[in-house]
Amino acid sequence: MSTKLYTIGVIRDITQTRGGNSVAYEINYLGKEYIGMTPVSGGFNIEKGEYWGVLFVPSDNEAIYLDLIKDKGPCDSYGYGKIWESLEEIFCR
């Protein structure tokens, strides 16, 4: 079973798709940047440049799976690049 970790990611782009939007976000894990994409509904309020919680799975010092946590944000930028083992450790507004 893979370990799930949590961090803060920054929203880099939002593109319109059928039925909603696709959100591109970036995390920093072990000094490398990784990009994830998550679809969100059209009524979901998110802005480019905001910081949101992200779940990711590490493997061999790489982030191999990323998912935006839709109820953890917006957050402050101080958590960008920090890693938590529990979702409850991430504090957002």
Coordinates of N, CA and C in Angstrom, one line a residue:
M1 N 0.8 -1.2 0.0 CA 0.0 0.0 0.0 C 0.9 1.2 0.0
S2 N 0.6 2.2 -0.9 CA 1.3 3.4 -1.0 C 1.0 4.4 0.1
T3 N 1.9 5.1 0.6 CA 1.7 6.2 1.6 C 1.1 7.4 0.9
K4 N 0.1 7.9 1.5 CA -0.5 9.2 1.1 C 0.1 10.3 1.9
L5 N 0.5 11.4 1.2 CA 1.1 12.6 1.9 C 0.3 13.8 1.4
Y6 N 0.4 14.9 2.2 CA -0.3 16.1 1.9 C 0.6 17.3 1.8
T7 N 0.3 18.2 0.9 CA 1.0 19.5 0.8 C 0.1 20.6 0.3
I8 N 0.7 21.7 0.1 CA 0.0 22.9 -0.4 C 0.5 23.1 -1.9
G9 N -0.5 23.2 -2.8 CA -0.1 23.4 -4.2 C -0.7 24.8 -4.6
V10 N -0.1 25.3 -5.7 CA -0.5 26.6 -6.2 C -1.3 26.3 -7.5
I11 N -2.4 27.0 -7.7 CA -3.2 26.9 -8.9 C -2.5 27.6 -10.1
R12 N -2.1 26.9 -11.1 CA -1.4 27.5 -12.2 C -2.3 27.9 -13.4
D13 N -3.3 27.1 -13.6 CA -4.2 27.4 -14.8 C -5.6 26.8 -14.6
I14 N -6.6 27.4 -15.2 CA -7.9 26.9 -15.1 C -8.4 27.0 -16.6
T15 N -8.9 25.8 -17.1 CA -9.4 25.8 -18.5 C -10.8 25.3 -18.4
Q16 N -11.7 25.9 -19.3 CA -13.1 25.4 -19.4 C -13.2 24.1 -20.1
T17 N -14.0 23.2 -19.6 CA -14.2 21.9 -20.3 C -15.8 21.8 -20.3
R18 N -16.2 20.8 -21.0 CA -17.6 20.4 -20.9 C -18.0 20.1 -19.5
G19 N -19.0 20.8 -19.0 CA -19.5 20.5 -17.6 C -18.7 21.1 -16.5
G20 N -17.7 21.9 -16.8 CA -17.0 22.5 -15.7 C -15.6 23.0 -16.1
N21 N -14.6 22.8 -15.3 CA -13.3 23.3 -15.5 C -12.3 22.3 -15.2
S22 N -11.1 22.4 -15.8 CA -10.0 21.6 -15.4 C -8.9 22.5 -14.8
V23 N -8.5 22.1 -13.6 CA -7.6 22.9 -12.8 C -6.2 22.3 -12.8
A24 N -5.2 23.1 -13.3 CA -3.8 22.6 -13.2 C -3.1 23.3 -12.0
Y25 N -2.4 22.4 -11.2 CA -1.8 22.9 -10.0 C -0.4 22.3 -9.9
E26 N 0.4 23.0 -9.1 CA 1.8 22.6 -9.0 C 2.2 22.4 -7.5
I27 N 2.9 21.3 -7.2 CA 3.5 21.1 -5.9 C 5.0 21.1 -6.0
N28 N 5.6 21.2 -4.8 CA 7.1 21.1 -4.7 C 7.3 19.9 -3.7
Y29 N 8.0 18.9 -4.2 CA 8.3 17.7 -3.4 C 9.8 17.4 -3.6
L30 N 10.5 17.4 -2.5 CA 11.9 17.2 -2.5 C 12.7 18.0 -3.6
G31 N 12.3 19.3 -3.7 CA 13.0 20.2 -4.5 C 12.6 20.2 -6.0
K32 N 11.6 19.3 -6.3 CA 11.2 19.2 -7.7 C 9.7 19.6 -7.8
E33 N 9.4 20.2 -8.9 CA 8.0 20.6 -9.1 C 7.2 19.6 -9.9
Y34 N 6.0 19.3 -9.5 CA 5.1 18.4 -10.2 C 3.8 19.1 -10.5
I35 N 3.2 18.8 -11.6 CA 2.0 19.3 -12.1 C 0.9 18.3 -12.0
G36 N -0.3 18.6 -11.5 CA -1.4 17.8 -11.4 C -2.6 18.5 -12.1
M37 N -3.6 17.7 -12.6 CA -4.8 18.3 -13.2 C -6.0 17.6 -12.6
T38 N -7.0 18.3 -12.2 CA -8.2 17.8 -11.6 C -9.4 18.5 -12.2
P39 N -10.4 17.8 -12.6 CA -11.6 18.4 -13.1 C -12.5 18.9 -11.9
V40 N -13.1 20.0 -12.1 CA -14.0 20.6 -11.0 C -15.3 21.1 -11.7
S41 N -16.3 21.1 -10.9 CA -17.6 21.5 -11.5 C -17.6 23.0 -11.7
G42 N -18.5 23.4 -12.6 CA -18.6 24.8 -13.0 C -18.9 25.8 -11.8
G43 N -19.6 25.3 -10.8 CA -19.9 26.1 -9.7 C -18.8 26.2 -8.6
F44 N -17.7 25.5 -8.8 CA -16.6 25.4 -7.8 C -15.8 26.7 -7.9
N45 N -15.7 27.4 -6.8 CA -15.0 28.7 -6.8 C -13.5 28.6 -6.5
I46 N -12.7 28.7 -7.6 CA -11.2 28.6 -7.4 C -10.6 29.6 -8.4
E47 N -9.5 30.2 -8.0 CA -8.8 31.2 -8.8 C -7.4 30.9 -9.0
K48 N -6.9 31.3 -10.2 CA -5.5 31.1 -10.5 C -4.6 31.9 -9.5
G49 N -3.5 31.2 -9.0 CA -2.6 31.8 -8.0 C -3.0 31.5 -6.6
E50 N -4.2 30.9 -6.4 CA -4.5 30.5 -5.0 C -3.7 29.2 -4.6
Y51 N -3.6 29.0 -3.3 CA -3.0 27.8 -2.8 C -4.0 26.9 -2.2
W52 N -4.0 25.6 -2.5 CA -5.0 24.6 -2.1 C -4.2 23.4 -1.6
G53 N -4.9 22.6 -0.7 CA -4.4 21.3 -0.3 C -4.3 20.3 -1.4
V54 N -3.3 19.5 -1.4 CA -3.1 18.5 -2.5 C -2.7 17.2 -1.8
L55 N -3.3 16.1 -2.1 CA -2.9 14.8 -1.7 C -2.0 14.2 -2.8
F56 N -0.9 13.6 -2.4 CA 0.0 12.9 -3.4 C 0.6 11.7 -2.8
V57 N 1.0 10.8 -3.7 CA 1.6 9.5 -3.4 C 3.0 9.5 -3.9
P58 N 4.0 9.4 -2.9 CA 5.4 9.3 -3.3 C 5.8 7.9 -3.7
S59 N 6.8 7.8 -4.6 CA 7.4 6.5 -4.9 C 8.8 6.8 -5.5
D60 N 9.8 6.2 -4.9 CA 11.2 6.4 -5.3 C 11.5 7.9 -5.4
N61 N 11.2 8.7 -4.4 CA 11.4 10.1 -4.4 C 10.8 10.9 -5.5
E62 N 9.7 10.4 -6.0 CA 8.9 11.1 -7.1 C 7.5 11.2 -6.6
A63 N 6.7 12.2 -7.0 CA 5.3 12.3 -6.7 C 4.6 11.6 -7.9
I64 N 4.0 10.4 -7.7 CA 3.5 9.7 -8.8 C 2.0 9.9 -9.0
Y65 N 1.3 10.4 -8.0 CA -0.2 10.6 -8.1 C -0.5 11.9 -7.3
L66 N -1.3 12.8 -7.9 CA -1.7 14.0 -7.3 C -3.2 14.2 -7.4
D67 N -3.8 14.8 -6.4 CA -5.2 15.1 -6.4 C -5.5 16.3 -5.6
L68 N -6.2 17.3 -6.2 CA -6.5 18.5 -5.5 C -7.6 18.1 -4.4
I69 N -7.4 18.7 -3.2 CA -8.4 18.4 -2.1 C -9.4 19.6 -2.2
K70 N -10.6 19.3 -2.7 CA -11.5 20.4 -3.0 C -12.1 21.1 -1.7
D71 N -11.9 20.6 -0.6 CA -12.4 21.3 0.6 C -11.3 21.8 1.5
K72 N -10.1 21.9 1.0 CA -8.9 22.4 1.7 C -8.3 23.6 0.9
G73 N -9.0 24.7 1.0 CA -8.5 25.9 0.4 C -9.6 27.0 0.3
P74 N -9.2 28.2 0.0 CA -7.8 28.5 -0.3 C -6.9 28.6 1.0
C75 N -5.6 28.3 0.9 CA -4.7 28.3 2.0 C -3.7 29.4 1.9
D76 N -2.9 29.6 2.9 CA -1.8 30.5 2.8 C -0.6 29.9 2.1
S77 N 0.2 30.7 1.5 CA 1.4 30.1 0.7 C 2.5 29.5 1.6
Y78 N 2.5 29.8 2.9 CA 3.5 29.3 3.8 C 3.7 27.7 3.7
G79 N 2.6 27.0 3.4 CA 2.7 25.6 3.3 C 3.2 25.0 2.0
Y80 N 3.5 25.9 1.0 CA 4.0 25.4 -0.3 C 5.3 24.7 0.0
G81 N 5.4 23.5 -0.4 CA 6.7 22.7 -0.3 C 6.8 22.0 1.0
K82 N 5.9 22.2 2.0 CA 5.9 21.5 3.2 C 5.1 20.2 3.1
I83 N 5.5 19.2 3.8 CA 4.8 17.9 3.7 C 4.2 17.5 5.0
W84 N 2.9 17.0 4.9 CA 2.3 16.5 6.1 C 1.8 15.1 5.9
E85 N 1.7 14.3 7.0 CA 1.2 12.9 6.9 C -0.3 12.8 7.1
S86 N -0.9 13.9 7.6 CA -2.3 13.9 7.9 C -3.0 15.1 7.3
L87 N -4.1 14.9 6.7 CA -4.9 16.0 6.1 C -5.3 17.0 7.2
E88 N -5.5 16.6 8.4 CA -5.9 17.5 9.5 C -4.8 18.4 9.9
E89 N -3.5 18.2 9.5 CA -2.4 19.1 9.8 C -2.4 20.3 9.0
I90 N -3.1 20.3 7.8 CA -3.1 21.4 6.9 C -4.1 22.4 7.4
F91 N -3.7 23.6 7.6 CA -4.6 24.7 8.1 C -4.9 25.6 6.9
C92 N -6.1 25.8 6.6 CA -6.5 26.7 5.5 C -7.6 27.6 6.1
R93 N -7.9 28.7 5.4 CA -8.9 29.7 5.8 C -10.3 29.0 5.7

